[in-house]
């Protein structure tokens, strides 16, 4: 029996036989060609591009019934890579100028690409680079006659898939009938593979280095995608206890979903509003069916990342209007662009930055690019006429920044007034609290016309503790229970309450019952916003607890100077309140102890 630890990509428990997806790794050799052969070699490359494109389109079509509508454009980036002049174009040029074979030209072009960007550590960017690698490998396999299909479609009995990596195409083709779960050596938190797995409800753990060396097709395995553990050849006892746990989870998930429509009122009568974080208007119906009472965060940057050009005012207006109409009778908070550094879509990149997380991001980028910002603000204002919207600025780090952004919004209002275009005259304007400087200045923001705050704990923890949230080697230091984080959150919520400015939390902490419990104990929270799948579970938990007791526990936790003591206290006093099927990051860490 062996236990491995990885990154949780899609929650659940899978038990079954392993199936190793053996990617045919081809060694690429350099072959010199004659000048008169170059055009034939370019033709061969073009033919391979065409074959791979056809295969991708076919896969996308075949998966139509398999994945939700809002996930389908996830394939576009892969197909766009095939059309990207910087990759295929350079490879073609290399064949013609250096007179080498197409496989080698492709491999060299890609390696140069990697060298150029290897110092960039951003997880999102790494995932995109990784997608390019997958497409390049497919092309090389096609060129070498290895064929594009590599075995997943041959699967005809239920199994847990183990692979070095899986593309979103692979994942989308997985039928829940045959694929019980999957584990990959590569992959990060933002990989599309994980996103699709969640939408298909397939348990998945990614980023388990070298696991393929310890597992063979036919081995009994358990994927515990609650704690992130993968058990190879479990003992009978482990098998039985995981089986029970799995059955319970399935039963409880069904029960919780049935109750998703109920309100989240605590035992002592405090009502909490749970809202959803979305990336596209098509996510709104899913949010509603999971019991969301509005949208607490619309990450609009995904609209900009999806296409290969800037969306114009009409496109943006239609997108935001759709959200406003779909979310009725509730409200949606539209966050202005949180783009920046290497999180830029290719068509917007100018110079790669050395420290993108500290660079021209979010509101800084928008204030630096007024034309882009103005268009977005006009679109949001116009859409506000069609439902209940609010607007929110990300990554604000000074009062001046907020006031400049707000002044720009006021300018757009005057423009619309002049043109006689309707908009919501009372549109509320808020900001994310996700930099330590903003957190320390909540009082000053509150007296300077901020209508609401939303705490972005993902970035706040990153900047407060100086921990790159995408860097695996410091991932264990990313600690929501660090006393400095707890104290700062307490100050933010207390200050906002004192000035009667509504405050919400939309970072990942909201979705974890232990952290959510601490948050509700810190003061009045307008709403907790999270991924739709977490809403039913959180609602159930809040109905079981008392806000007053949560306050007492928070006050106790504030006395601890060490994370260790806080964890011990919460494990003794809070996690025992969980109903079965409820889990917290705190428990995942406990479980990692036996790995
Ligand atoms: C956050 O930082 O907590 C947040 C919600 O924003 P994002 O994860 O989009 O940076
Ligand atoms: Mg953020």
Coordinates of C-alpha atoms and ligand atoms in Angstrom, one line a residue:
X1 CA 0.0 0.0 0.0
X2 CA 1.3 3.4 -0.9
X3 CA -0.3 6.9 -0.4
X4 CA 0.6 9.9 -2.6
X5 CA -0.5 13.5 -2.1
X6 CA -1.6 15.8 -4.9
X7 CA -3.6 18.9 -5.7
X8 CA -7.4 18.5 -5.4
X9 CA -8.9 19.3 -8.8
X10 CA -12.4 18.0 -8.6
X11 CA -13.9 16.7 -5.3
X12 CA -15.2 13.3 -4.6
X13 CA -14.0 9.7 -3.9
X14 CA -13.3 7.1 -6.6
X15 CA -12.5 3.5 -6.0
X16 CA -11.6 1.0 -8.7
X17 CA -8.9 -0.5 -10.9
X18 CA -6.2 1.7 -12.4
X19 CA -5.9 2.2 -16.1
X20 CA -2.6 3.7 -17.2
X21 CA -2.9 5.9 -20.1
X22 CA 0.5 5.4 -21.7
X23 CA 1.3 8.3 -23.9
X24 CA 3.5 7.3 -26.8
X25 CA 6.5 9.5 -26.1
X26 CA 8.4 10.1 -29.3
X27 CA 12.0 11.1 -29.5
X28 CA 12.4 13.8 -32.1
X29 CA 15.5 13.7 -34.3
X30 CA 16.9 16.4 -36.5
X31 CA 17.0 15.5 -40.2
X32 CA 18.5 17.8 -42.8
X33 CA 16.5 18.2 -46.0
X34 CA 17.4 19.5 -49.4
X35 CA 16.3 23.0 -50.5
X36 CA 13.9 21.5 -53.1
X37 CA 12.3 19.3 -50.4
X38 CA 11.4 22.3 -48.2
X39 CA 8.0 22.9 -49.7
X40 CA 7.1 19.2 -49.4
X41 CA 8.1 19.3 -45.7
X42 CA 5.9 22.4 -45.2
X43 CA 3.1 20.6 -46.9
X44 CA 3.6 17.7 -44.5
X45 CA 3.4 20.1 -41.6
X46 CA 0.2 21.7 -43.0
X47 CA -1.4 18.3 -43.4
X48 CA -0.6 17.4 -39.8
X49 CA -2.1 20.7 -38.6
X50 CA -5.2 19.9 -40.6
X51 CA -5.4 16.3 -39.3
X52 CA -5.1 17.4 -35.7
X53 CA -7.6 20.3 -36.2
X54 CA -10.1 17.8 -37.6
X55 CA -9.6 15.4 -34.7
X56 CA -10.0 18.2 -32.2
X57 CA -13.2 19.5 -33.8
X58 CA -14.5 15.9 -33.9
X59 CA -13.7 15.4 -30.2
X60 CA -15.4 18.7 -29.4
X61 CA -18.5 17.6 -31.3
X62 CA -18.6 14.2 -29.7
X63 CA -18.4 15.7 -26.3
X64 CA -21.4 17.9 -26.8
X65 CA -23.7 15.7 -24.9
X66 CA -21.1 15.1 -22.3
X67 CA -20.2 18.5 -21.0
X68 CA -22.3 21.5 -20.1
X69 CA -22.9 24.3 -22.7
X70 CA -20.9 26.8 -20.7
X71 CA -17.8 24.6 -20.9
X72 CA -17.7 24.1 -24.6
X73 CA -15.6 27.1 -25.6
X74 CA -12.9 25.5 -23.4
X75 CA -11.7 23.8 -26.6
X76 CA -11.2 27.0 -28.5
X77 CA -7.8 27.8 -27.1
X78 CA -6.4 24.5 -28.4
X79 CA -7.8 25.0 -31.8
X80 CA -6.5 28.6 -31.8
X81 CA -3.0 27.3 -30.9
X82 CA -3.1 25.5 -34.3
X83 CA -3.8 28.9 -36.0
X84 CA -1.2 30.8 -34.0
X85 CA 1.3 32.4 -36.4
X86 CA 4.0 32.6 -33.6
X87 CA 4.1 28.8 -33.2
X88 CA 3.1 27.1 -36.5
X89 CA 4.4 30.1 -38.6
X90 CA 7.8 30.0 -36.9
X91 CA 8.1 26.2 -37.4
X92 CA 7.3 26.7 -41.1
X93 CA 9.9 29.4 -41.4
X94 CA 12.5 27.2 -39.7
X95 CA 11.8 24.3 -42.1
X96 CA 12.4 26.7 -45.1
X97 CA 15.4 28.6 -43.7
X98 CA 17.3 26.0 -41.7
X99 CA 16.2 23.1 -44.0
X100 CA 15.2 20.7 -41.2
X101 CA 12.3 18.2 -40.8
X102 CA 9.0 19.5 -39.6
X103 CA 9.0 17.6 -36.3
X104 CA 12.3 19.0 -35.3
X105 CA 11.3 22.5 -36.3
X106 CA 8.2 22.3 -34.2
X107 CA 10.0 21.0 -31.2
X108 CA 12.7 23.6 -31.5
X109 CA 10.2 26.4 -31.8
X110 CA 8.3 25.2 -28.7
X111 CA 11.6 24.8 -26.7
X112 CA 12.5 28.4 -27.5
X113 CA 9.1 29.5 -26.4
X114 CA 9.6 27.7 -23.1
X115 CA 13.1 29.2 -22.6
X116 CA 11.7 32.7 -23.2
X117 CA 9.0 32.4 -20.6
X118 CA 10.5 29.9 -18.1
X119 CA 11.1 32.5 -15.4
X120 CA 7.4 33.3 -15.3
X121 CA 5.9 31.4 -12.4
X122 CA 2.2 32.4 -12.7
X123 CA 0.1 29.2 -12.6
X124 CA -2.4 30.4 -15.2
X125 CA 0.4 31.2 -17.6
X126 CA 2.0 27.8 -16.9
X127 CA -1.2 26.0 -17.7
X128 CA -1.5 27.8 -21.0
X129 CA 2.1 26.9 -21.9
X130 CA 1.3 23.4 -21.0
X131 CA -1.7 23.4 -23.3
X132 CA 0.6 24.5 -26.1
X133 CA 2.9 21.6 -25.3
X134 CA 0.0 19.1 -25.6
X135 CA -0.9 20.5 -29.0
X136 CA 2.7 20.3 -30.1
X137 CA 3.0 16.7 -29.0
X138 CA -0.2 15.8 -30.9
X139 CA 1.3 17.4 -34.0
X140 CA 4.6 15.6 -33.6
X141 CA 2.9 12.2 -33.1
X142 CA 0.8 12.9 -36.2
X143 CA 4.0 13.8 -38.2
X144 CA 5.7 10.6 -37.0
X145 CA 2.8 8.4 -38.0
X146 CA 2.0 7.6 -34.3
X147 CA -1.6 8.7 -34.8
X148 CA -3.5 11.2 -32.7
X149 CA -5.7 8.8 -30.8
X150 CA -3.9 7.3 -27.9
X151 CA -6.2 4.9 -26.1
X152 CA -8.7 6.6 -23.9
X153 CA -11.5 5.9 -26.4
X154 CA -10.6 2.2 -26.2
X155 CA -11.6 2.1 -22.5
X156 CA -14.6 -0.2 -22.2
X157 CA -14.9 -0.9 -18.5
X158 CA -15.0 1.4 -15.4
X159 CA -11.5 2.5 -14.3
X160 CA -9.5 5.2 -12.6
X161 CA -7.3 6.8 -15.2
X162 CA -3.6 7.5 -14.4
X163 CA -1.7 9.7 -16.9
X164 CA 1.2 12.0 -17.0
X165 CA -1.3 14.6 -18.2
X166 CA -4.7 14.8 -19.8
X167 CA -6.0 17.4 -22.2
X168 CA -9.4 19.0 -21.8
X169 CA -10.3 17.0 -24.9
X170 CA -9.5 13.8 -23.1
X171 CA -11.5 14.8 -20.1
X172 CA -14.5 16.0 -22.1
X173 CA -14.7 12.6 -23.8
X174 CA -14.7 10.7 -20.5
X175 CA -18.0 9.2 -19.8
X176 CA -18.8 9.0 -16.1
X177 CA -19.8 5.4 -16.9
X178 CA -16.2 4.3 -17.5
X179 CA -14.1 7.0 -15.9
X180 CA -14.5 6.7 -12.1
X181 CA -11.8 9.3 -11.4
X182 CA -8.4 10.4 -12.6
X183 CA -4.9 11.2 -11.4
X184 CA -2.2 13.1 -13.3
X185 CA 1.4 13.8 -12.6
X186 CA 1.2 17.3 -14.2
X187 CA -1.4 20.0 -13.8
X188 CA -2.3 22.9 -11.6
X189 CA -5.2 24.4 -9.9
X190 CA -6.3 26.5 -12.9
X191 CA -5.9 23.7 -15.5
X192 CA -8.9 23.3 -17.8
X193 CA -8.8 19.6 -17.2
X194 CA -9.7 20.2 -13.5
X195 CA -12.5 22.7 -14.5
X196 CA -14.1 20.1 -16.8
X197 CA -13.7 17.3 -14.3
X198 CA -15.6 19.4 -11.7
X199 CA -18.4 20.1 -14.1
X200 CA -18.7 16.4 -14.9
X201 CA -18.5 15.5 -11.3
X202 CA -15.5 13.2 -11.8
X203 CA -13.2 13.1 -8.8
X204 CA -9.7 14.2 -9.8
X205 CA -6.3 14.8 -8.2
X206 CA -3.6 16.4 -10.2
X207 CA 0.1 17.3 -9.7
X208 CA 1.2 14.0 -8.2
X209 CA 4.8 13.8 -9.2
X210 CA 6.2 10.5 -10.5
X211 CA 3.1 8.5 -9.5
X212 CA 3.2 6.5 -12.8
X213 CA 6.3 4.7 -11.5
X214 CA 4.3 3.1 -8.7
X215 CA 1.1 2.0 -10.3
X216 CA 0.1 -0.5 -13.0
X217 CA -3.0 -1.1 -15.0
X218 CA -5.2 -3.4 -12.9
X219 CA -4.0 -2.3 -9.5
X220 CA -6.7 -1.5 -7.0
X221 CA -6.7 2.3 -6.2
X222 CA -8.5 4.9 -4.3
X223 CA -8.7 8.6 -5.3
X224 CA -9.6 10.6 -2.2
X225 CA -10.2 13.9 -3.9
X226 CA -11.3 15.4 -0.6
X227 CA -8.0 15.3 1.1
X228 CA -5.9 15.1 -2.2
X229 CA -4.6 11.6 -1.3
X230 CA -4.2 8.7 -3.8
X231 CA -3.9 5.2 -2.3
X232 CA -2.4 2.5 -4.4
X233 CA -3.2 -1.1 -3.5
X234 CA -5.3 -0.2 -0.4
X235 CA -5.6 -2.6 2.5
X236 CA -9.0 -4.3 3.0
X237 CA -9.7 -2.0 5.9
X238 CA -8.9 1.1 3.9
X239 CA -11.1 -0.2 1.0
X240 CA -14.0 -0.7 3.3
X241 CA -13.8 2.6 5.1
X242 CA -13.4 4.6 1.8
X243 CA -16.3 2.7 0.3
X244 CA -18.5 3.7 3.2
X245 CA -17.2 7.3 3.0
X246 CA -18.0 7.4 -0.7
X247 CA -21.6 6.1 -0.3
X248 CA -22.2 8.7 2.4
X249 CA -20.8 11.4 0.3
X250 CA -23.1 10.5 -2.6
X251 CA -26.1 10.3 -0.3
X252 CA -25.3 13.6 1.4
X253 CA -24.6 15.5 -1.8
X254 CA -28.0 14.5 -3.1
X255 CA -29.7 15.5 0.1
X256 CA -27.9 18.8 0.2
X257 CA -28.8 19.7 -3.4
X258 CA -32.4 19.0 -2.6
X259 CA -32.2 21.6 0.2
X260 CA -30.2 24.1 -1.8
X261 CA -33.3 26.3 -2.2
X262 CA -33.7 26.7 1.6
X263 CA -32.3 29.9 3.2
X264 CA -29.1 29.9 5.2
X265 CA -30.4 31.0 8.6
X266 CA -28.3 30.1 11.6
X267 CA -29.7 28.4 14.7
X268 CA -29.8 31.8 16.4
X269 CA -31.7 33.4 13.5
X270 CA -29.0 35.2 11.6
X271 CA -29.7 35.1 7.8
X272 CA -26.8 34.8 5.4
X273 CA -26.9 35.3 1.7
X274 CA -24.8 33.0 -0.3
X275 CA -23.9 34.1 -3.8
X276 CA -21.9 32.6 -6.6
X277 CA -18.6 33.5 -8.3
X278 CA -18.9 33.2 -12.1
X279 CA -16.8 33.5 -15.2
X280 CA -19.5 33.7 -17.9
X281 CA -23.3 34.5 -18.2
X282 CA -23.9 30.8 -18.9
X283 CA -22.8 30.0 -15.3
X284 CA -25.8 31.9 -13.9
X285 CA -28.4 29.1 -14.3
X286 CA -26.1 26.6 -12.6
X287 CA -25.6 29.1 -9.8
X288 CA -29.3 29.5 -9.3
X289 CA -29.9 25.7 -9.3
X290 CA -27.4 25.4 -6.5
X291 CA -29.2 27.9 -4.4
X292 CA -27.2 31.0 -5.1
X293 CA -29.0 34.2 -4.2
X294 CA -27.2 36.4 -6.7
X295 CA -23.8 36.7 -8.1
X296 CA -21.2 38.0 -5.7
X297 CA -18.3 38.1 -8.2
X298 CA -18.4 38.1 -12.0
X299 CA -14.7 37.7 -13.1
X300 CA -15.1 39.7 -16.4
X301 CA -11.5 39.1 -17.4
X302 CA -12.5 35.7 -18.8
X303 CA -14.5 37.5 -21.5
X304 CA -11.3 39.1 -22.6
X305 CA -9.2 35.9 -22.3
X306 CA -11.7 33.8 -24.4
X307 CA -11.4 35.6 -27.7
X308 CA -8.3 36.6 -29.6
X309 CA -9.2 40.3 -29.6
X310 CA -10.7 42.9 -27.3
X311 CA -14.4 42.6 -27.0
X312 CA -16.1 45.8 -28.1
X313 CA -18.7 47.8 -26.2
X314 CA -21.6 46.0 -27.8
X315 CA -20.2 42.5 -27.0
X316 CA -19.5 43.5 -23.4
X317 CA -22.9 45.3 -23.0
X318 CA -24.7 42.1 -24.2
X319 CA -22.7 39.9 -21.9
X320 CA -23.4 42.0 -18.8
X321 CA -27.0 42.6 -19.8
X322 CA -27.4 38.8 -20.0
X323 CA -26.1 38.4 -16.5
X324 CA -28.4 41.2 -15.2
X325 CA -31.4 39.5 -16.8
X326 CA -30.6 36.0 -15.8
X327 CA -29.8 36.8 -12.2
X328 CA -33.2 38.6 -11.6
X329 CA -34.7 39.0 -9.0
X330 CA -31.3 39.0 -7.4
X331 CA -28.3 41.2 -7.9
X332 CA -24.9 40.7 -9.6
X333 CA -21.6 42.3 -8.8
X334 CA -19.6 42.9 -12.0
X335 CA -15.9 43.2 -11.2
X336 CA -14.0 45.3 -13.7
X337 CA -11.0 43.7 -15.4
X338 CA -8.5 41.8 -13.3
X339 CA -6.0 41.3 -16.1
X340 CA -2.4 42.0 -15.9
X341 CA 1.2 40.9 -16.3
X342 CA 1.4 37.5 -17.8
X343 CA -2.3 36.9 -17.2
X344 CA -2.8 38.9 -20.3
X345 CA -4.3 37.2 -23.3
X346 CA -1.8 36.8 -26.1
X347 CA -3.3 39.6 -28.2
X348 CA -2.8 42.1 -25.3
X349 CA 0.7 41.2 -24.2
X350 CA 3.3 43.9 -24.7
X351 CA 6.3 43.3 -22.4
X352 CA 6.5 40.3 -20.0
X353 CA 7.0 41.5 -16.5
X354 CA 9.5 40.2 -14.0
X355 CA 7.1 40.2 -11.0
X356 CA 3.6 40.1 -12.7
X357 CA 1.7 39.7 -9.4
X358 CA 3.2 43.1 -8.3
X359 CA 3.0 44.6 -11.8
X360 CA 0.5 46.3 -14.0
X361 CA -2.5 44.3 -12.8
X362 CA -6.2 44.9 -12.5
X363 CA -7.2 48.5 -11.7
X364 CA -3.6 49.6 -12.3
X365 CA -3.8 48.2 -15.8
X366 CA -7.3 49.8 -16.4
X367 CA -6.1 53.2 -15.2
X368 CA -3.1 52.9 -17.5
X369 CA -5.3 51.9 -20.5
X370 CA -8.2 54.4 -20.2
X371 CA -9.7 53.4 -23.5
X372 CA -10.2 49.8 -22.4
X373 CA -11.5 50.9 -19.0
X374 CA -13.9 53.4 -20.5
X375 CA -15.4 50.9 -22.8
X376 CA -16.0 48.4 -20.0
X377 CA -17.5 51.0 -17.7
X378 CA -19.9 52.3 -20.4
X379 CA -21.0 48.7 -21.1
X380 CA -21.6 48.0 -17.4
X381 CA -23.5 51.2 -17.0
X382 CA -25.7 50.5 -20.0
X383 CA -26.4 47.0 -18.8
X384 CA -27.4 48.2 -15.4
X385 CA -30.6 49.5 -16.9
X386 CA -31.7 45.9 -17.5
X387 CA -31.5 44.5 -14.0
X388 CA -29.8 44.8 -10.6
X389 CA -26.1 45.3 -11.1
X390 CA -23.2 46.7 -9.0
X391 CA -19.7 47.5 -10.1
X392 CA -16.5 46.7 -8.2
X393 CA -12.9 47.5 -8.7
X394 CA -10.2 44.8 -8.1
X395 CA -6.7 45.2 -6.5
X396 CA -7.2 48.7 -5.2
X397 CA -4.1 49.7 -3.2
X398 CA -4.7 53.4 -2.5
X399 CA -7.6 55.8 -2.1
X400 CA -6.4 57.8 -5.1
X401 CA -6.8 54.7 -7.3
X402 CA -10.4 54.2 -6.1
X403 CA -11.2 57.9 -6.6
X404 CA -9.7 57.9 -10.1
X405 CA -11.6 54.8 -11.1
X406 CA -14.8 56.3 -9.7
X407 CA -14.2 59.6 -11.5
X408 CA -13.9 57.7 -14.8
X409 CA -17.2 56.0 -14.1
X410 CA -18.8 59.5 -13.4
X411 CA -17.4 60.7 -16.7
X412 CA -19.0 57.8 -18.5
X413 CA -22.3 58.6 -16.8
X414 CA -22.2 62.1 -18.1
X415 CA -21.4 60.8 -21.6
X416 CA -24.4 58.5 -21.4
X417 CA -26.6 61.3 -20.1
X418 CA -25.6 63.5 -23.0
X419 CA -26.4 60.7 -25.5
X420 CA -29.7 60.0 -23.7
X421 CA -28.8 56.4 -22.9
X422 CA -30.5 55.0 -19.8
X423 CA -28.6 53.4 -16.9
X424 CA -29.1 52.8 -13.2
X425 CA -28.5 56.2 -11.6
X426 CA -28.0 54.6 -8.2
X427 CA -25.5 52.0 -9.4
X428 CA -23.5 51.0 -6.3
X429 CA -19.7 51.2 -6.6
X430 CA -17.5 49.0 -4.5
X431 CA -14.0 47.6 -4.2
X432 CA -12.2 44.4 -3.5
X433 CA -10.1 44.4 -0.3
X434 CA -7.2 42.2 -1.4
X435 CA -4.1 44.3 -0.8
X436 CA -2.8 44.8 2.8
X437 CA -2.8 48.6 2.1
X438 CA -6.5 48.6 1.3
X439 CA -7.2 46.4 4.3
X440 CA -5.5 48.8 6.6
X441 CA -7.4 51.8 5.1
X442 CA -10.9 50.4 5.2
X443 CA -12.1 53.2 7.4
X444 CA -10.7 55.9 5.0
X445 CA -12.3 54.1 2.1
X446 CA -15.6 53.9 4.0
X447 CA -15.8 57.6 4.5
X448 CA -14.9 58.2 0.8
X449 CA -17.9 57.0 -1.0
X450 CA -17.2 53.3 -1.2
X451 CA -20.7 51.7 -1.3
X452 CA -19.5 48.1 -0.4
X453 CA -16.4 46.0 0.2
X454 CA -15.7 42.5 -1.0
X455 CA -12.7 40.7 0.6
X456 CA -10.6 38.7 -1.8
X457 CA -8.8 36.4 0.5
X458 CA -6.9 34.6 -2.2
X459 CA -4.8 37.7 -3.0
X460 CA -5.0 39.2 0.4
X461 CA -3.2 36.2 1.9
X462 CA -0.7 36.2 -1.0
X463 CA 0.2 39.8 -0.4
X464 CA 0.0 39.8 3.3
X465 CA 2.2 36.7 3.8
X466 CA 4.4 37.3 0.7
X467 CA 3.5 33.9 -0.7
X468 CA 3.0 33.5 -4.4
X469 CA -0.4 31.8 -4.6
X470 CA 0.7 29.9 -7.7
X471 CA 4.0 28.6 -6.5
X472 CA 4.0 25.0 -5.4
X473 CA 7.2 25.2 -3.4
X474 CA 5.6 27.7 -1.0
X475 CA 2.1 26.4 -1.2
X476 CA 2.3 25.0 2.4
X477 CA 2.9 28.5 3.7
X478 CA -0.3 29.9 2.2
X479 CA -2.1 29.8 5.5
X480 CA -5.6 31.3 6.0
X481 CA -5.2 30.6 9.7
X482 CA -2.0 32.6 10.1
X483 CA -2.7 34.9 13.1
X484 CA -1.9 37.9 10.9
X485 CA -4.5 36.9 8.4
X486 CA -7.1 36.4 11.1
X487 CA -6.4 39.7 12.8
X488 CA -6.5 41.6 9.5
X489 CA -9.8 40.0 8.5
X490 CA -11.2 40.9 11.8
X491 CA -10.1 44.5 11.4
X492 CA -11.6 44.8 7.9
X493 CA -15.0 43.4 8.9
X494 CA -15.2 45.4 12.2
X495 CA -14.2 48.6 10.5
X496 CA -16.7 48.1 7.7
X497 CA -19.4 47.3 10.2
X498 CA -18.5 50.4 12.3
X499 CA -19.0 52.6 9.2
X500 CA -22.1 50.6 8.1
X501 CA -20.6 49.8 4.7
X502 CA -21.7 46.3 3.6
X503 CA -18.8 43.8 3.5
X504 CA -18.8 40.4 1.7
X505 CA -16.1 37.8 1.2
X506 CA -15.5 36.3 -2.3
X507 CA -12.2 34.6 -1.9
X508 CA -11.8 30.8 -1.5
X509 CA -12.1 31.0 2.3
X510 CA -15.8 31.6 1.9
X511 CA -16.3 28.1 0.6
X512 CA -14.6 26.3 3.4
X513 CA -16.9 25.7 6.4
X514 CA -14.2 26.2 9.1
X515 CA -13.1 29.5 7.5
X516 CA -16.6 30.6 6.8
X517 CA -17.5 29.9 10.4
X518 CA -14.7 32.2 11.6
X519 CA -15.8 34.9 9.0
X520 CA -19.4 35.0 10.2
X521 CA -18.0 35.2 13.8
X522 CA -16.1 38.4 12.9
X523 CA -19.1 40.6 12.3
X524 CA -21.9 41.3 9.9
X525 CA -21.2 39.8 6.5
X526 CA -23.5 40.9 3.6
X527 CA -22.8 37.7 1.6
X528 CA -20.3 34.9 1.2
X529 CA -19.5 34.3 -2.4
X530 CA -18.1 31.0 -3.8
X531 CA -18.1 28.5 -6.6
X532 CA -21.7 27.2 -7.2
X533 CA -20.9 23.6 -6.2
X534 CA -20.0 24.7 -2.6
X535 CA -23.2 26.6 -2.0
X536 CA -25.6 23.7 -0.9
X537 CA -23.0 22.3 1.6
X538 CA -22.3 25.8 3.1
X539 CA -26.0 26.6 3.4
X540 CA -26.6 23.3 5.3
X541 CA -23.6 24.0 7.6
X542 CA -24.8 27.6 8.4
X543 CA -28.3 26.2 9.3
X544 CA -26.6 24.0 11.9
X545 CA -24.5 26.6 13.7
X546 CA -25.0 29.7 15.8
X547 CA -23.5 33.0 14.8
X548 CA -23.1 34.0 18.5
X549 CA -21.1 30.9 19.2
X550 CA -19.0 31.5 16.1
X551 CA -18.2 35.0 17.7
X552 CA -17.0 33.3 20.9
X553 CA -14.7 30.9 19.0
X554 CA -13.2 33.7 16.9
X555 CA -12.4 35.7 20.0
X556 CA -10.7 32.6 21.4
X557 CA -8.8 32.0 18.1
X558 CA -7.6 35.7 18.3
X559 CA -5.7 34.9 21.4
X560 CA -3.4 32.3 19.7
X561 CA -0.1 33.4 18.3
X562 CA 0.6 30.2 16.5
X563 CA -1.2 28.5 13.6
X564 CA -0.6 25.1 15.4
X565 CA -2.7 26.2 18.4
X566 CA -5.5 27.6 16.2
X567 CA -5.7 24.4 14.3
X568 CA -5.8 22.3 17.4
X569 CA -8.6 24.5 18.8
X570 CA -10.6 24.4 15.6
X571 CA -10.2 20.6 15.2
X572 CA -11.5 20.2 18.7
X573 CA -14.3 22.7 18.7
X574 CA -15.5 23.4 15.1
X575 CA -15.0 20.4 12.8
X576 CA -16.9 18.1 15.3
X577 CA -20.0 20.3 14.4
X578 CA -19.8 19.1 10.8
X579 CA -22.4 16.8 9.5
X580 CA -21.1 13.9 7.6
X581 CA -20.0 14.7 4.1
X582 CA -18.7 18.1 5.2
X583 CA -15.0 18.8 4.9
X584 CA -12.5 21.5 5.4
X585 CA -8.9 22.2 4.2
X586 CA -8.1 21.7 7.9
X587 CA -9.0 18.0 7.6
X588 CA -7.1 17.5 4.3
X589 CA -4.0 18.7 6.1
X590 CA -4.6 16.2 9.0
X591 CA -4.9 13.4 6.4
X592 CA -1.7 14.4 4.7
X593 CA 0.1 13.4 7.9
X594 CA -0.3 9.7 7.0
X595 CA 0.9 10.1 3.4
Ligands
LIG1 C1 -9.4 36.9 -4.5 O1 -8.3 37.4 -4.7 O2 -9.7 36.4 -3.4 C2 -10.4 36.9 -5.5 C3 -11.7 36.5 -5.3 O3 -10.1 37.3 -6.8 P1 -9.3 36.3 -7.8 O4 -9.2 34.9 -7.2 O5 -10.1 36.4 -9.1 O6 -7.9 37.0 -7.9
LIG2 MG1 -8.0 38.6 -6.5

